[in-house]
Tab-separated table of C-alpha atoms and ligand atoms in Angstrom:
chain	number	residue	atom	x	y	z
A	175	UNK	CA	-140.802	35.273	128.177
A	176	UNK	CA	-139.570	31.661	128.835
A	177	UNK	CA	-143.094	31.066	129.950
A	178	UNK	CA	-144.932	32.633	127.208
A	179	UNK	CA	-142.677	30.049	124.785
A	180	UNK	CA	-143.643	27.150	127.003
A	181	UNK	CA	-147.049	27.578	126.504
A	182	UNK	CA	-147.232	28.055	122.919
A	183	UNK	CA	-145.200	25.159	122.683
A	184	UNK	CA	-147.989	23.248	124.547
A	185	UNK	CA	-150.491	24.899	122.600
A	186	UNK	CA	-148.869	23.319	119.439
A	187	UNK	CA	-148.733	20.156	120.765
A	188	UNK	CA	-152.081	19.607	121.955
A	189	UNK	CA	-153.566	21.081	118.677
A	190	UNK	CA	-151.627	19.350	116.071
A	191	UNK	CA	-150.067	16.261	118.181
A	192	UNK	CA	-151.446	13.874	115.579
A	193	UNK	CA	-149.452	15.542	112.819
A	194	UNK	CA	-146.374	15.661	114.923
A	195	UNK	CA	-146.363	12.358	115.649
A	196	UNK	CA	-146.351	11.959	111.718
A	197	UNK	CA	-142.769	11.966	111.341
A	198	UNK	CA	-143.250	9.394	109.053
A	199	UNK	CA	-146.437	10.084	107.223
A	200	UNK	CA	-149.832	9.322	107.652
A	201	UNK	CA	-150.302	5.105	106.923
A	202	UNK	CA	-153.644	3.713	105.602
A	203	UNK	CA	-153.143	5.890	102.047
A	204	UNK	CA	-152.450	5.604	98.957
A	205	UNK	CA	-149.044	7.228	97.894
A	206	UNK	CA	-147.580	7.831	94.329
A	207	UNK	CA	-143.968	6.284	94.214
A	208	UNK	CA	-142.658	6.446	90.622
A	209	UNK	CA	-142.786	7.395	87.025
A	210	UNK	CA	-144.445	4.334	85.324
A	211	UNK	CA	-141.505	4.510	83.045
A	212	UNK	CA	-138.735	4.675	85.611
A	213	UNK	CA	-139.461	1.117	85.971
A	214	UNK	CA	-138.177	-1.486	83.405
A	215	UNK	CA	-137.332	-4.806	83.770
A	216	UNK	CA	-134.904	-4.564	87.028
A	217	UNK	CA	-136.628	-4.726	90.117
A	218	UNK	CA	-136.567	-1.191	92.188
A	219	UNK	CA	-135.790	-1.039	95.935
A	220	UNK	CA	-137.583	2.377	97.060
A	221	UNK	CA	-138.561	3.336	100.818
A	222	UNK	CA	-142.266	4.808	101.811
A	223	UNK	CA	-143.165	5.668	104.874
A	224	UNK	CA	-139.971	4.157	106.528
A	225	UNK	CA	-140.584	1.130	104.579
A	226	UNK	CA	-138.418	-1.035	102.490
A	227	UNK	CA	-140.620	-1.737	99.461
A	228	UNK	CA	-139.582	-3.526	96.364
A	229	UNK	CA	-141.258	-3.204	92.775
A	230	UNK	CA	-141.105	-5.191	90.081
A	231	UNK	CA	-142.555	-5.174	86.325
A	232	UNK	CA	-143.863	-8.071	85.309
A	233	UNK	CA	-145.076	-8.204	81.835
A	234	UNK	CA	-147.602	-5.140	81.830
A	235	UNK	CA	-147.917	-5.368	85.693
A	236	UNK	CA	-146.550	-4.121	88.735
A	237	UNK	CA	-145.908	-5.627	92.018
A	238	UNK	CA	-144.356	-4.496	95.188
A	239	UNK	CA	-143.209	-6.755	98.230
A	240	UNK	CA	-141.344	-5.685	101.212
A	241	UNK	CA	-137.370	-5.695	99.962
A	242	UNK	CA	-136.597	-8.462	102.741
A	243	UNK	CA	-136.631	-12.062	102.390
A	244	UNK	CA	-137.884	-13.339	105.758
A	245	UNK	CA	-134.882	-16.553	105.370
A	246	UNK	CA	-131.657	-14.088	106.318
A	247	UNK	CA	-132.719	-10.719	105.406
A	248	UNK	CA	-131.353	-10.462	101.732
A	249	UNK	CA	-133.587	-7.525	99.537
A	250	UNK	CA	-135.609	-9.157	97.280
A	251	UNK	CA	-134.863	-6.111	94.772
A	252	UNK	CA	-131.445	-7.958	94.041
A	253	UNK	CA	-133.479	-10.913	93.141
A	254	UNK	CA	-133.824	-13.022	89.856
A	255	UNK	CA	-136.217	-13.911	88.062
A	256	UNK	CA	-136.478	-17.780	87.423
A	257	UNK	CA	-140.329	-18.056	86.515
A	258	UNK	CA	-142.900	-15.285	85.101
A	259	UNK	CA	-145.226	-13.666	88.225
A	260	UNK	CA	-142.136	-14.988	90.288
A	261	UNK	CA	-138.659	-13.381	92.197
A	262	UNK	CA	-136.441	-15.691	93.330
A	263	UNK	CA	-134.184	-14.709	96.507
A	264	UNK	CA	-130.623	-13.886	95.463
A	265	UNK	CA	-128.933	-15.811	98.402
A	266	UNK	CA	-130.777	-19.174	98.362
A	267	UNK	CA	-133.240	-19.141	95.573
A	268	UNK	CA	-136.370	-19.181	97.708
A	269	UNK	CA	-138.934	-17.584	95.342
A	270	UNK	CA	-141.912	-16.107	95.946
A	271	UNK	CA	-145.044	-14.971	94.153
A	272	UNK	CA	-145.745	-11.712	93.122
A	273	UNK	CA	-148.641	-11.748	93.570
A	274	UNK	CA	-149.585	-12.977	96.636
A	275	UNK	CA	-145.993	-12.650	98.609
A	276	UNK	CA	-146.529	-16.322	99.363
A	277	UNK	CA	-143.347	-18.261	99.064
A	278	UNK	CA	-143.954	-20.960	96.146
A	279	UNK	CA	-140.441	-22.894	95.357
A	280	UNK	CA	-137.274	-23.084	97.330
A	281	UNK	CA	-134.674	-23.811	94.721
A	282	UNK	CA	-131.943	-25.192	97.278
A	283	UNK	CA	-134.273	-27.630	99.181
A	284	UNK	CA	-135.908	-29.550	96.141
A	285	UNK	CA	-139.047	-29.290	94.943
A	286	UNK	CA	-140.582	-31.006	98.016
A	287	UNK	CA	-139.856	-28.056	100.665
A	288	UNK	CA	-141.244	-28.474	103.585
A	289	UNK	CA	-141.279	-24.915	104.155
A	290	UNK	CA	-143.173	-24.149	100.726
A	291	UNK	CA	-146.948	-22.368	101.519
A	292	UNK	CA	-145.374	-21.452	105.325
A	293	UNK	CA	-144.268	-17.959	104.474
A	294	UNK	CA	-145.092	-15.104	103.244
A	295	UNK	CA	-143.668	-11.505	102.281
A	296	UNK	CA	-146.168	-8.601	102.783
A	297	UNK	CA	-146.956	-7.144	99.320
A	298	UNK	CA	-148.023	-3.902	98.942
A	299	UNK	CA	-151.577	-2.816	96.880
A	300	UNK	CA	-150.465	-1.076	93.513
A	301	UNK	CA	-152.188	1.259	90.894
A	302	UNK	CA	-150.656	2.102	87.523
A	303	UNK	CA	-152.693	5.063	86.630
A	304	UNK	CA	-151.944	8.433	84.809
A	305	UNK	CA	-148.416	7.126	84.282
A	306	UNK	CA	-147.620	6.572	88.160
A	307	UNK	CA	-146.972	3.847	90.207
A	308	UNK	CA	-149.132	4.202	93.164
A	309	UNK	CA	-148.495	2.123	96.424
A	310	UNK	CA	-150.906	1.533	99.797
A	311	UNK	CA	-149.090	2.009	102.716
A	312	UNK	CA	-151.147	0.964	105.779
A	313	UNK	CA	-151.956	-2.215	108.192
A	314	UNK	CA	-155.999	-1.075	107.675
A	315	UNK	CA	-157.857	-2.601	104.282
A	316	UNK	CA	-157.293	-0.372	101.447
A	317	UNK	CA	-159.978	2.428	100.168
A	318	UNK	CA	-161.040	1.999	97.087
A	319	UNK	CA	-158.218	4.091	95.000
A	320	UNK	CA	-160.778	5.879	92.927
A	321	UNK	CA	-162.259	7.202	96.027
A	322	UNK	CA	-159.312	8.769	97.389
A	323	UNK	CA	-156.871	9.915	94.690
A	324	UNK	CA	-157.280	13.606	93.391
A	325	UNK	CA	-159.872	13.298	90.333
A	326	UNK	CA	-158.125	15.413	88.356
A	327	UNK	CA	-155.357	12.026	88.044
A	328	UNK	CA	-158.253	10.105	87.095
A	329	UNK	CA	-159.817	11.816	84.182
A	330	UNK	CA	-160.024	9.464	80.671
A	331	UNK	CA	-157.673	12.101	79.203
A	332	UNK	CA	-155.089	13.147	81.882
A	333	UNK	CA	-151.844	13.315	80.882
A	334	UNK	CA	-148.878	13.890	83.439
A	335	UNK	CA	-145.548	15.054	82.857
A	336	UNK	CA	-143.134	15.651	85.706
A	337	UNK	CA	-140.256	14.288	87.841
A	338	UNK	CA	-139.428	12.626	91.248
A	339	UNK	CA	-136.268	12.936	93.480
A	340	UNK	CA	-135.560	11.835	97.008
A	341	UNK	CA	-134.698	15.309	98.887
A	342	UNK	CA	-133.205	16.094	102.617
A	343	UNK	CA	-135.800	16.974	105.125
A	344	UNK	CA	-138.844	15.643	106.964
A	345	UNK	CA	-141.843	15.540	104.223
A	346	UNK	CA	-143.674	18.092	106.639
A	347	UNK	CA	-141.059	20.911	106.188
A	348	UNK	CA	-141.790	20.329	102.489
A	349	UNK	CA	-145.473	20.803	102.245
A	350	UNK	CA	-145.499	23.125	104.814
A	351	UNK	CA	-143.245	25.571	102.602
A	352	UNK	CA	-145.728	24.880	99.697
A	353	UNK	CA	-148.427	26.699	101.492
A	354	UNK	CA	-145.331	29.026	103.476
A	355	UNK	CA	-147.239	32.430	102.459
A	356	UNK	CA	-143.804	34.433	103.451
A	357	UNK	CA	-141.124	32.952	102.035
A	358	UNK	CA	-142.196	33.516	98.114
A	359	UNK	CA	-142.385	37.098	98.728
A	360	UNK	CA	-138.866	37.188	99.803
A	361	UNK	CA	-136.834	33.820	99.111
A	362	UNK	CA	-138.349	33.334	95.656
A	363	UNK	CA	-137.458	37.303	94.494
A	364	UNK	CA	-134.329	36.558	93.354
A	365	UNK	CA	-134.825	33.510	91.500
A	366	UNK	CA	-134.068	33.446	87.829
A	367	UNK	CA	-137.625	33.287	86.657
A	368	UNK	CA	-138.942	36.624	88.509
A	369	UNK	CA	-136.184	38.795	86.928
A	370	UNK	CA	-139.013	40.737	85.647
A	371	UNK	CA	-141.141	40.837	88.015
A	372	UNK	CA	-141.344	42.414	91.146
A	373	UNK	CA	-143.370	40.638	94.039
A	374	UNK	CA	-145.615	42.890	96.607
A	375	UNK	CA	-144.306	43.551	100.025
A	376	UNK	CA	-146.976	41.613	102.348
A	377	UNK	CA	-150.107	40.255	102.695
A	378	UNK	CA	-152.697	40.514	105.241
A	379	UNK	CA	-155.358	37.822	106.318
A	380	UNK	CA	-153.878	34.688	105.158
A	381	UNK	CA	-156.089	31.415	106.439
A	382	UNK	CA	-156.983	27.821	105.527
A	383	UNK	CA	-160.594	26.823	104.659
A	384	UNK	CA	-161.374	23.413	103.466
A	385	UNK	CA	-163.145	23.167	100.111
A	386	UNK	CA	-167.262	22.472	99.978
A	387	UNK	CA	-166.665	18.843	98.992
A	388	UNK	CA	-164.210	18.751	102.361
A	389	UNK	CA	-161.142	17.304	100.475
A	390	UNK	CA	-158.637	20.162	99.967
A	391	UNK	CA	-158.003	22.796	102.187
A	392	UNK	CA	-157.226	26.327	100.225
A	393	UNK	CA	-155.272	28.312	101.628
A	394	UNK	CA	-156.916	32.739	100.932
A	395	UNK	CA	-155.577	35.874	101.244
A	396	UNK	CA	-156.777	39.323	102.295
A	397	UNK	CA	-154.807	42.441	101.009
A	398	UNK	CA	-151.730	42.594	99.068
A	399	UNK	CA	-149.363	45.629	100.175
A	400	UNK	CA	-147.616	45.996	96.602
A	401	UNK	CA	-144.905	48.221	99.064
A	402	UNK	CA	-144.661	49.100	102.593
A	403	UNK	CA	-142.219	51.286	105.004
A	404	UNK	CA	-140.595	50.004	107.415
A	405	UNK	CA	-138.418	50.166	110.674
A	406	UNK	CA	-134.771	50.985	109.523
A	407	UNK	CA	-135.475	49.840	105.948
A	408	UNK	CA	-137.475	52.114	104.538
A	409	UNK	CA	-139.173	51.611	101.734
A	410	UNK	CA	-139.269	48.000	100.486
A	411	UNK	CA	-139.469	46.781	98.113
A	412	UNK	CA	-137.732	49.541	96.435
A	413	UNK	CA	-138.475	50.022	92.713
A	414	UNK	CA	-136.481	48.507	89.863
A	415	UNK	CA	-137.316	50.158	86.744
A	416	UNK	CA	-136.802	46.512	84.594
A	417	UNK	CA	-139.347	44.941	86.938
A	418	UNK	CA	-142.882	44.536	86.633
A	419	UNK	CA	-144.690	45.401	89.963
A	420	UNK	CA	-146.936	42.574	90.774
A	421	UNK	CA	-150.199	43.620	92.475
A	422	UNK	CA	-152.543	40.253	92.644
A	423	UNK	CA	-152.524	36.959	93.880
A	424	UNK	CA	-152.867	34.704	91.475
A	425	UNK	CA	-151.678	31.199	92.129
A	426	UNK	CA	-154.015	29.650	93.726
A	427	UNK	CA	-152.685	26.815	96.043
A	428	UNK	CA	-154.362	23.750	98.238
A	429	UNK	CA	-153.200	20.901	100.293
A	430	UNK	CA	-154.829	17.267	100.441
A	431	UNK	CA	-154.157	14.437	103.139
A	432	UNK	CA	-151.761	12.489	102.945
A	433	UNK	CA	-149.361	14.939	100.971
A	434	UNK	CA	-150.675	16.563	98.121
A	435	UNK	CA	-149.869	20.065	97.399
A	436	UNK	CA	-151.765	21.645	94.184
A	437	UNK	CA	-150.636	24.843	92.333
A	438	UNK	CA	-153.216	26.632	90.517
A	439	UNK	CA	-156.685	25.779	88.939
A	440	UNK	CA	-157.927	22.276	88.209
A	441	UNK	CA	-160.026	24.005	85.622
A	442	UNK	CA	-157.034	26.011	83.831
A	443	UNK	CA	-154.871	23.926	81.265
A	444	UNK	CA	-152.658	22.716	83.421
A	445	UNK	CA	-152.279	22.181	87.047
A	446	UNK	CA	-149.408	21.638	89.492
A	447	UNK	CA	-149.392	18.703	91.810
A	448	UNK	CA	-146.174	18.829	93.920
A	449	UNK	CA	-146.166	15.660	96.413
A	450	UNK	CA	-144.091	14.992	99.171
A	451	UNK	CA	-144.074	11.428	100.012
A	452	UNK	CA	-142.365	10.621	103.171
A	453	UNK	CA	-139.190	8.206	102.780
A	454	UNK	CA	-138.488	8.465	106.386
A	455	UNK	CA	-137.631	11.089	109.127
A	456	UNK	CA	-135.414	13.142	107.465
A	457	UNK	CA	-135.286	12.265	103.907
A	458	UNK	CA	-138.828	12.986	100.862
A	459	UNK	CA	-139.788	12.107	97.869
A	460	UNK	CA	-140.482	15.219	96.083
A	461	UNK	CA	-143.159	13.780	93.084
A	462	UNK	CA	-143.118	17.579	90.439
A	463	UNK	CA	-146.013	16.677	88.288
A	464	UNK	CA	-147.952	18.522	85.624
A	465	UNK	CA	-151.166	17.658	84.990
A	466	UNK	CA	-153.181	18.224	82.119
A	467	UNK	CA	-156.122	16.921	80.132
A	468	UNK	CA	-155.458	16.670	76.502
A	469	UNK	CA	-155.197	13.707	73.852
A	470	UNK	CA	-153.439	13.098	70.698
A	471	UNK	CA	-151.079	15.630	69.306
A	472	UNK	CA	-152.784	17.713	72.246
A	473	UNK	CA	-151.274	15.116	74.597
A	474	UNK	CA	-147.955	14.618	72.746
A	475	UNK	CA	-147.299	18.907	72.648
A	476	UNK	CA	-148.054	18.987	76.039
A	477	UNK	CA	-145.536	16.560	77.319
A	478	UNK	CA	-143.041	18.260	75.198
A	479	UNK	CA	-144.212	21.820	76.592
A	480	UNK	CA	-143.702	20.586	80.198
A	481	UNK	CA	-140.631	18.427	79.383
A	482	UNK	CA	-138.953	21.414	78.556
A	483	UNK	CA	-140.724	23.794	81.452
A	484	UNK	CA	-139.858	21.459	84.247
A	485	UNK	CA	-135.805	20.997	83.665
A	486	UNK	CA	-135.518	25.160	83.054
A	487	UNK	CA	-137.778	25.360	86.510
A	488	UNK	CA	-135.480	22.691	88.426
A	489	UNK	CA	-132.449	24.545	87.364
A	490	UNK	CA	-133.494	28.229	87.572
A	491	UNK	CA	-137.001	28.463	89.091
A	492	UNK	CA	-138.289	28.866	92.715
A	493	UNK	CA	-137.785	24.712	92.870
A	494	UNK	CA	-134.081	24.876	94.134
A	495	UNK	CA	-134.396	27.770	96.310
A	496	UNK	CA	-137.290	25.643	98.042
A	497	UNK	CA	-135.392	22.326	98.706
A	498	UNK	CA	-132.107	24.413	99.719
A	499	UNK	CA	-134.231	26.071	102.295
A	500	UNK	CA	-136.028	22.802	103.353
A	501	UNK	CA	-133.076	20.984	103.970
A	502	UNK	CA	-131.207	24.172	106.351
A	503	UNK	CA	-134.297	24.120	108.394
A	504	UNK	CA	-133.832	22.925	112.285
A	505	UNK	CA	-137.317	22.739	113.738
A	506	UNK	CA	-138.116	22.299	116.408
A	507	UNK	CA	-138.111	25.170	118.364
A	508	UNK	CA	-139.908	27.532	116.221
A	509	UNK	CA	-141.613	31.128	116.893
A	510	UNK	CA	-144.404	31.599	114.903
A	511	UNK	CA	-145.276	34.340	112.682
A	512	UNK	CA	-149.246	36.170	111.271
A	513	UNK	CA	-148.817	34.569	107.286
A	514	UNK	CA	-147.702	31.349	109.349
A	515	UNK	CA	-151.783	30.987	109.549
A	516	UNK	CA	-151.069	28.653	106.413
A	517	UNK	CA	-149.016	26.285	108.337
A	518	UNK	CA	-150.879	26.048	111.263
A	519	UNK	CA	-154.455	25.088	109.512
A	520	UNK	CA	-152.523	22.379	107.828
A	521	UNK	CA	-151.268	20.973	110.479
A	522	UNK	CA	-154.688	21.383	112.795
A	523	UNK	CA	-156.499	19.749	109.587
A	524	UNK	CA	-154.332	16.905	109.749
A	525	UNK	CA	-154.613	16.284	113.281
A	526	UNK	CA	-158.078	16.359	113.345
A	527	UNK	CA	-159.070	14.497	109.692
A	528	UNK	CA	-156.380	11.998	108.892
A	529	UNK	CA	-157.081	8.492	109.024
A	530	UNK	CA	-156.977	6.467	112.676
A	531	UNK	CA	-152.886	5.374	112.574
A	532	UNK	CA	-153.579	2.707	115.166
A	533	UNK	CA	-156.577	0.534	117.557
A	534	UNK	CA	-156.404	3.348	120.182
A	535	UNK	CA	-157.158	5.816	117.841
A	536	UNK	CA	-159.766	3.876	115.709
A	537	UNK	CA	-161.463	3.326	119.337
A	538	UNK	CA	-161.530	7.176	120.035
A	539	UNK	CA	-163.290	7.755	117.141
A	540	UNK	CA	-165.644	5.094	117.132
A	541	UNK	CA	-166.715	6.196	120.410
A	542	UNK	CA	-167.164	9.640	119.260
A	543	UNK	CA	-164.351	11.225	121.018
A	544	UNK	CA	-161.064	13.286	119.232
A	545	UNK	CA	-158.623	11.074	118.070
A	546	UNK	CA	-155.653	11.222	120.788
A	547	UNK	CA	-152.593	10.300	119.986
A	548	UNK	CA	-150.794	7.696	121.900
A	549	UNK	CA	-147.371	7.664	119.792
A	550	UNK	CA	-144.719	8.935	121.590
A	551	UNK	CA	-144.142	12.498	119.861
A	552	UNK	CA	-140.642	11.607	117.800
A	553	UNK	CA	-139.680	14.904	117.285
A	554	UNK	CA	-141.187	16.904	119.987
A	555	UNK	CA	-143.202	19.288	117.414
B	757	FES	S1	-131.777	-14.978	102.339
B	757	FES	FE1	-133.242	-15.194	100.834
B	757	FES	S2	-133.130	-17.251	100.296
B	757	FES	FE2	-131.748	-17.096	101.900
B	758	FE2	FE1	-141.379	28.080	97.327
């Protein structure tokens, strides 16, 4: 028995090392960080990807440097600002472009500082698009944003509505329980919203195939057992005559690299993007958007529609059941069961089609090879 564990263990790790050595997310993407409007004129210290990141507005713009000024390790998010495009250092007024990172003025050393044009903060690539503030994370040149965001952001008339919250848990336990086929068949039956209706039992043949253009992975289903018998239960679900016994499976849902999960159609009126952005090993960003594609009163009716949707969801829907369960979870060691199918094509996508994380890997693949790891696995997934 021992045995049989070790080597599925091993079997893990060699098929989806990649992923668990992504206990901090995957770098070289693009993440969404914010609302647009949950920044105003006060800078914002955030973390992404185990990173200290601070953004600022400026004017119509945003900016984001690394929250640490490199003269005694103050956060530039505490900063002032003395000049426009410019933060100036809290401690000792050494101010820095926004821009560029580059440090411009140093306030306490006269305006003939030696040190001026010798140092610079790392900024960080931004996109305000859709309403969201969205940040490159990575040491490799950034992709062109249009190329890798979801589309559906991108459309002239897209209109999001939503809300972000930093949650307990590794961002892996949170997408993974996205695409979890189990756990809404049985956690999510006594939530609030399915008072009336009555989810099926099991279902059979659940797998990941990526979609024809190769950037989402869909999770499908076989057969749905509406209600089963079973050893010392019986029959279960047993009937409830105010429930209404659900027989299909509608929701459609998909995952996208780095950390996209999508609920439902693209093509229907509105879609669900939920997006856990790693903060670091054991805390996410969980981004709860709703995208549609209206304009106008359309526009204004939706936002209103899914103002009201989201808080009654984040109160009494499936949302709190899922981030209680995420953050009781203590993986590893795990045991694997059949609708787990989800979980493991995610992670086996990842490993195999995320960007290379460092030069060893970038070699590997230029030469052809798999990408191998050679970060150390930090969690021992
Ligand atoms: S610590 Fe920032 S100016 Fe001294
Ligand atoms: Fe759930």
């Amino acid at each position: 028995m021992e045995d049989e564990r070790n080597a599925s263990q091993e079997f893990a790790l060699s098929s989806w090392s990649r992923y668990s050595a992504a206990a901090l997310g995957f770098r070289n993407y693009w993440y969404p960080v914010m609302l647009a409007r949950e920044l105003g004129k006060k800078p914002r210290a955030i973390k992404i990807c185990g990173e200290k990141i601070a953004l600022f507005r400026d004017g119509d713009r945003v900016f984001a440097l690394h929250d640490r000024c490199p003269h005694r390790g103050i956060p530039l998010s505490v900063g002032r600002k003395e000049a426009p495009g410019t933060i100036s250092c809290a401690y000792h007024g050494w101010t820095y472009d926004l821009e560029s990172g580059a440090l411009v003025a140093v306030l306490t050393d006269g305006p003939d500082s030696p040190i001026c044009g010798k140092v610079n903060v790392h900024r960080y690539p931004v996109e305000v698009r859709a309403g969201l503030i969205w940040l490159y994370v990575g040491d490799d040149p950034p992709p062109p944003f249009e190329d890798e965001v979801p589309e559906e952001f991108l459309r002239p008339n897209a209109v999001v509505e939503g809300y972000a919250e930093v949650r307990d848990g590794n961002w892996r336990e949170a997408i993974e329980n996205c695409i979890d086929e189990g756990h809404s068949k049985y956690l999510h039956r006594y939530a609030l919203t399915t008072f009336w209706r009555e989810a099926a039992a099991w279902t059979r043949g659940v797998d990941m195939v990526p979609s024809e253009d190769g950037s989402w992975l869909n999770r499908v289903r076989g057969e749905t057992v509406v209600n089963d018998v079973y050893p010392r239960v019986g029959l279960w679900p047993r009937k409830k005559w105010w429930r209404k016994q659900l027989t299909g499976q509608s929701t459609q849902l998909s995952n996208r690299l780095p950390c996209y999960c999508r609920v439902g159609n693209p093509r229907s009126a509105y879609t669900s993007y939920q997006i856990f952005v790693p903060v670091d090993e054991t805390r996410y960003l969980a981004m709860m958007l709703s995208v549609g594609w209206k304009t106008g009163l359309g526009a204004l009716r939706f936002h209103l529609q899914q103002w009201k949707t989201l808080r009654w969801g984040k109160r009494h829907g499936f949302d709190p059941q899922d981030k209680w369960a995420i953050s009781l979870m203590e993986i590893p060691p795990e045991r694997l069961y059949r609708p787990d199918k989800s979980i493991t094509g995610w992670r086996r996508w990842c490993h195999e089609t995320a960007r290379p994380q460092n030069a060893a890997e970038r070699f590997a693949l230029l030469a052809g090879g798999e990408p191998s790891p050679v970060q150390t696995v930090a969690d021992g997934r």
